[in-house]
C-alpha cells in the first residue's frame, strides 16, 4: 500500500497539556477518534468497516488506520461497511489503551481559529460559531494558544497532514523523513 496523507484535527488543550507540538518533517503518532459531523469545515466522507469493540465501543477501520467512534453527536452505525462523514481528531488522552496510533511524518501544520459567540450570555456560555473556521500555515504548532473570556476569534488547535508510513511504529524510520 503506498503512503497516504490524512488530515488530523488536534485540539489546543491536547498540545498545551501533554502532546508534543507537531512540526513539519517530524515523526508523529496520534491515536485517532472519528467525530461524525456534517457541518464542520474539516469533515470529509470516508469508507469504514464499523466494528463493535470488546469494551462496548465502536471502532472504525479503513485505509490502514483505526479510529474510535465518538458517539457524542451522532449514534454509531451498525457493524459493517459504511461511508461516514466527519473528521479525524488526534489525541493522547481519552482513548482505549489498545487503540493503535497512526504513525507518520508531519507534512503540513495549520493553526485553526474559530469564532466564539454567546450561547447564553446570562449563564456566560460560549459556543463555536459554525462555518467560521480559518487556518494559517505554520512550520510548527505553538505550545500555547490564544484565549478569550468572551466572544471573538480564538485559536482552537491545529490541523496537520500526516503522511502515514508502514513500519514506523516499530522504530524502523528515524530522522526528518523522506
JSON list of N, CA, C and O in Angstrom, two decimals, residues 80-99:
[
{"chain": "A", "resi": 80, "resn": "UNK", "atom": "N", "xyz": [-20.45, -3.23, 10.06]},
{"chain": "A", "resi": 80, "resn": "UNK", "atom": "CA", "xyz": [-20.47, -3.45, 8.61]},
{"chain": "A", "resi": 80, "resn": "UNK", "atom": "C", "xyz": [-19.78, -2.31, 7.90]},
{"chain": "A", "resi": 80, "resn": "UNK", "atom": "O", "xyz": [-19.23, -1.40, 8.53]},
{"chain": "A", "resi": 81, "resn": "UNK", "atom": "N", "xyz": [-19.79, -2.32, 6.58]},
{"chain": "A", "resi": 81, "resn": "UNK", "atom": "CA", "xyz": [-19.15, -1.29, 5.77]},
{"chain": "A", "resi": 81, "resn": "UNK", "atom": "C", "xyz": [-20.09, -0.10, 5.61]},
{"chain": "A", "resi": 81, "resn": "UNK", "atom": "O", "xyz": [-21.26, -0.26, 5.27]},
{"chain": "A", "resi": 82, "resn": "UNK", "atom": "N", "xyz": [-19.57, 1.12, 5.92]},
{"chain": "A", "resi": 82, "resn": "UNK", "atom": "CA", "xyz": [-20.36, 2.35, 5.82]},
{"chain": "A", "resi": 82, "resn": "UNK", "atom": "C", "xyz": [-19.49, 3.48, 5.30]},
{"chain": "A", "resi": 82, "resn": "UNK", "atom": "O", "xyz": [-18.30, 3.54, 5.59]},
{"chain": "A", "resi": 83, "resn": "UNK", "atom": "N", "xyz": [-20.12, 4.40, 4.58]},
{"chain": "A", "resi": 83, "resn": "UNK", "atom": "CA", "xyz": [-19.48, 5.66, 4.24]},
{"chain": "A", "resi": 83, "resn": "UNK", "atom": "C", "xyz": [-19.97, 6.67, 5.27]},
{"chain": "A", "resi": 83, "resn": "UNK", "atom": "O", "xyz": [-21.18, 6.90, 5.40]},
{"chain": "A", "resi": 84, "resn": "UNK", "atom": "N", "xyz": [-19.02, 7.25, 6.01]},
{"chain": "A", "resi": 84, "resn": "UNK", "atom": "CA", "xyz": [-19.35, 8.17, 7.10]},
{"chain": "A", "resi": 84, "resn": "UNK", "atom": "C", "xyz": [-18.74, 9.53, 6.83]},
{"chain": "A", "resi": 84, "resn": "UNK", "atom": "O", "xyz": [-17.65, 9.65, 6.27]},
{"chain": "A", "resi": 85, "resn": "UNK", "atom": "N", "xyz": [-19.43, 10.58, 7.27]},
{"chain": "A", "resi": 85, "resn": "UNK", "atom": "CA", "xyz": [-18.93, 11.95, 7.13]},
{"chain": "A", "resi": 85, "resn": "UNK", "atom": "C", "xyz": [-18.53, 12.46, 8.50]},
{"chain": "A", "resi": 85, "resn": "UNK", "atom": "O", "xyz": [-19.28, 12.38, 9.47]},
{"chain": "A", "resi": 86, "resn": "UNK", "atom": "N", "xyz": [-17.31, 12.99, 8.59]},
{"chain": "A", "resi": 86, "resn": "UNK", "atom": "CA", "xyz": [-16.79, 13.53, 9.83]},
{"chain": "A", "resi": 86, "resn": "UNK", "atom": "C", "xyz": [-15.32, 13.85, 9.67]},
{"chain": "A", "resi": 86, "resn": "UNK", "atom": "O", "xyz": [-14.82, 13.95, 8.55]},
{"chain": "A", "resi": 87, "resn": "UNK", "atom": "N", "xyz": [-14.64, 14.02, 10.81]},
{"chain": "A", "resi": 87, "resn": "UNK", "atom": "CA", "xyz": [-13.20, 14.31, 10.75]},
{"chain": "A", "resi": 87, "resn": "UNK", "atom": "C", "xyz": [-12.47, 13.46, 11.77]},
{"chain": "A", "resi": 87, "resn": "UNK", "atom": "O", "xyz": [-13.06, 12.94, 12.72]},
{"chain": "A", "resi": 88, "resn": "UNK", "atom": "N", "xyz": [-11.16, 13.33, 11.56]},
{"chain": "A", "resi": 88, "resn": "UNK", "atom": "CA", "xyz": [-10.31, 12.60, 12.50]},
{"chain": "A", "resi": 88, "resn": "UNK", "atom": "C", "xyz": [-9.74, 13.59, 13.51]},
{"chain": "A", "resi": 88, "resn": "UNK", "atom": "O", "xyz": [-9.20, 14.63, 13.14]},
{"chain": "A", "resi": 89, "resn": "UNK", "atom": "N", "xyz": [-9.86, 13.23, 14.76]},
{"chain": "A", "resi": 89, "resn": "UNK", "atom": "CA", "xyz": [-9.34, 14.04, 15.86]},
{"chain": "A", "resi": 89, "resn": "UNK", "atom": "C", "xyz": [-8.19, 13.27, 16.50]},
{"chain": "A", "resi": 89, "resn": "UNK", "atom": "O", "xyz": [-8.33, 12.10, 16.83]},
{"chain": "A", "resi": 90, "resn": "UNK", "atom": "N", "xyz": [-7.03, 13.93, 16.64]},
{"chain": "A", "resi": 90, "resn": "UNK", "atom": "CA", "xyz": [-5.87, 13.30, 17.26]},
{"chain": "A", "resi": 90, "resn": "UNK", "atom": "C", "xyz": [-5.87, 13.53, 18.75]},
{"chain": "A", "resi": 90, "resn": "UNK", "atom": "O", "xyz": [-6.19, 14.62, 19.23]},
{"chain": "A", "resi": 91, "resn": "UNK", "atom": "N", "xyz": [-5.51, 12.48, 19.50]},
{"chain": "A", "resi": 91, "resn": "UNK", "atom": "CA", "xyz": [-5.50, 12.61, 20.95]},
{"chain": "A", "resi": 91, "resn": "UNK", "atom": "C", "xyz": [-4.39, 11.78, 21.58]},
{"chain": "A", "resi": 91, "resn": "UNK", "atom": "O", "xyz": [-3.95, 10.78, 21.00]},
{"chain": "A", "resi": 92, "resn": "UNK", "atom": "N", "xyz": [-3.94, 12.21, 22.73]},
{"chain": "A", "resi": 92, "resn": "UNK", "atom": "CA", "xyz": [-3.06, 11.40, 23.58]},
{"chain": "A", "resi": 92, "resn": "UNK", "atom": "C", "xyz": [-3.81, 11.05, 24.85]},
{"chain": "A", "resi": 92, "resn": "UNK", "atom": "O", "xyz": [-3.27, 10.46, 25.75]},
{"chain": "A", "resi": 93, "resn": "UNK", "atom": "N", "xyz": [-5.08, 11.45, 24.93]},
{"chain": "A", "resi": 93, "resn": "UNK", "atom": "CA", "xyz": [-5.95, 11.22, 26.08]},
{"chain": "A", "resi": 93, "resn": "UNK", "atom": "C", "xyz": [-7.21, 10.48, 25.65]},
{"chain": "A", "resi": 93, "resn": "UNK", "atom": "O", "xyz": [-7.51, 10.40, 24.47]},
{"chain": "A", "resi": 94, "resn": "UNK", "atom": "N", "xyz": [-7.96, 10.02, 26.60]},
{"chain": "A", "resi": 94, "resn": "UNK", "atom": "CA", "xyz": [-9.36, 9.60, 26.42]},
{"chain": "A", "resi": 94, "resn": "UNK", "atom": "C", "xyz": [-9.61, 8.62, 25.29]},
{"chain": "A", "resi": 94, "resn": "UNK", "atom": "O", "xyz": [-10.59, 8.73, 24.60]},
{"chain": "A", "resi": 95, "resn": "UNK", "atom": "N", "xyz": [-8.70, 7.69, 25.09]},
{"chain": "A", "resi": 95, "resn": "UNK", "atom": "CA", "xyz": [-8.98, 6.62, 24.14]},
{"chain": "A", "resi": 95, "resn": "UNK", "atom": "C", "xyz": [-8.67, 5.30, 24.80]},
{"chain": "A", "resi": 95, "resn": "UNK", "atom": "O", "xyz": [-7.94, 5.24, 25.79]},
{"chain": "A", "resi": 96, "resn": "UNK", "atom": "N", "xyz": [-9.19, 4.27, 24.24]},
{"chain": "A", "resi": 96, "resn": "UNK", "atom": "CA", "xyz": [-8.93, 2.94, 24.74]},
{"chain": "A", "resi": 96, "resn": "UNK", "atom": "C", "xyz": [-7.44, 2.64, 24.59]},
{"chain": "A", "resi": 96, "resn": "UNK", "atom": "O", "xyz": [-6.83, 2.99, 23.58]},
{"chain": "A", "resi": 97, "resn": "UNK", "atom": "N", "xyz": [-6.85, 2.00, 25.58]},
{"chain": "A", "resi": 97, "resn": "UNK", "atom": "CA", "xyz": [-5.41, 1.74, 25.58]},
{"chain": "A", "resi": 97, "resn": "UNK", "atom": "C", "xyz": [-4.91, 0.89, 24.44]},
{"chain": "A", "resi": 97, "resn": "UNK", "atom": "O", "xyz": [-3.76, 1.01, 24.03]},
{"chain": "A", "resi": 98, "resn": "UNK", "atom": "N", "xyz": [-5.78, 0.02, 23.90]},
{"chain": "A", "resi": 98, "resn": "UNK", "atom": "CA", "xyz": [-5.31, -0.85, 22.82]},
{"chain": "A", "resi": 98, "resn": "UNK", "atom": "C", "xyz": [-5.58, -0.27, 21.44]},
{"chain": "A", "resi": 98, "resn": "UNK", "atom": "O", "xyz": [-5.37, -0.93, 20.43]},
{"chain": "A", "resi": 99, "resn": "UNK", "atom": "N", "xyz": [-6.04, 0.97, 21.35]},
{"chain": "A", "resi": 99, "resn": "UNK", "atom": "CA", "xyz": [-6.26, 1.62, 20.06]},
{"chain": "A", "resi": 99, "resn": "UNK", "atom": "C", "xyz": [-4.90, 1.93, 19.45]},
{"chain": "A", "resi": 99, "resn": "UNK", "atom": "O", "xyz": [-4.12, 2.70, 20.02]}
]
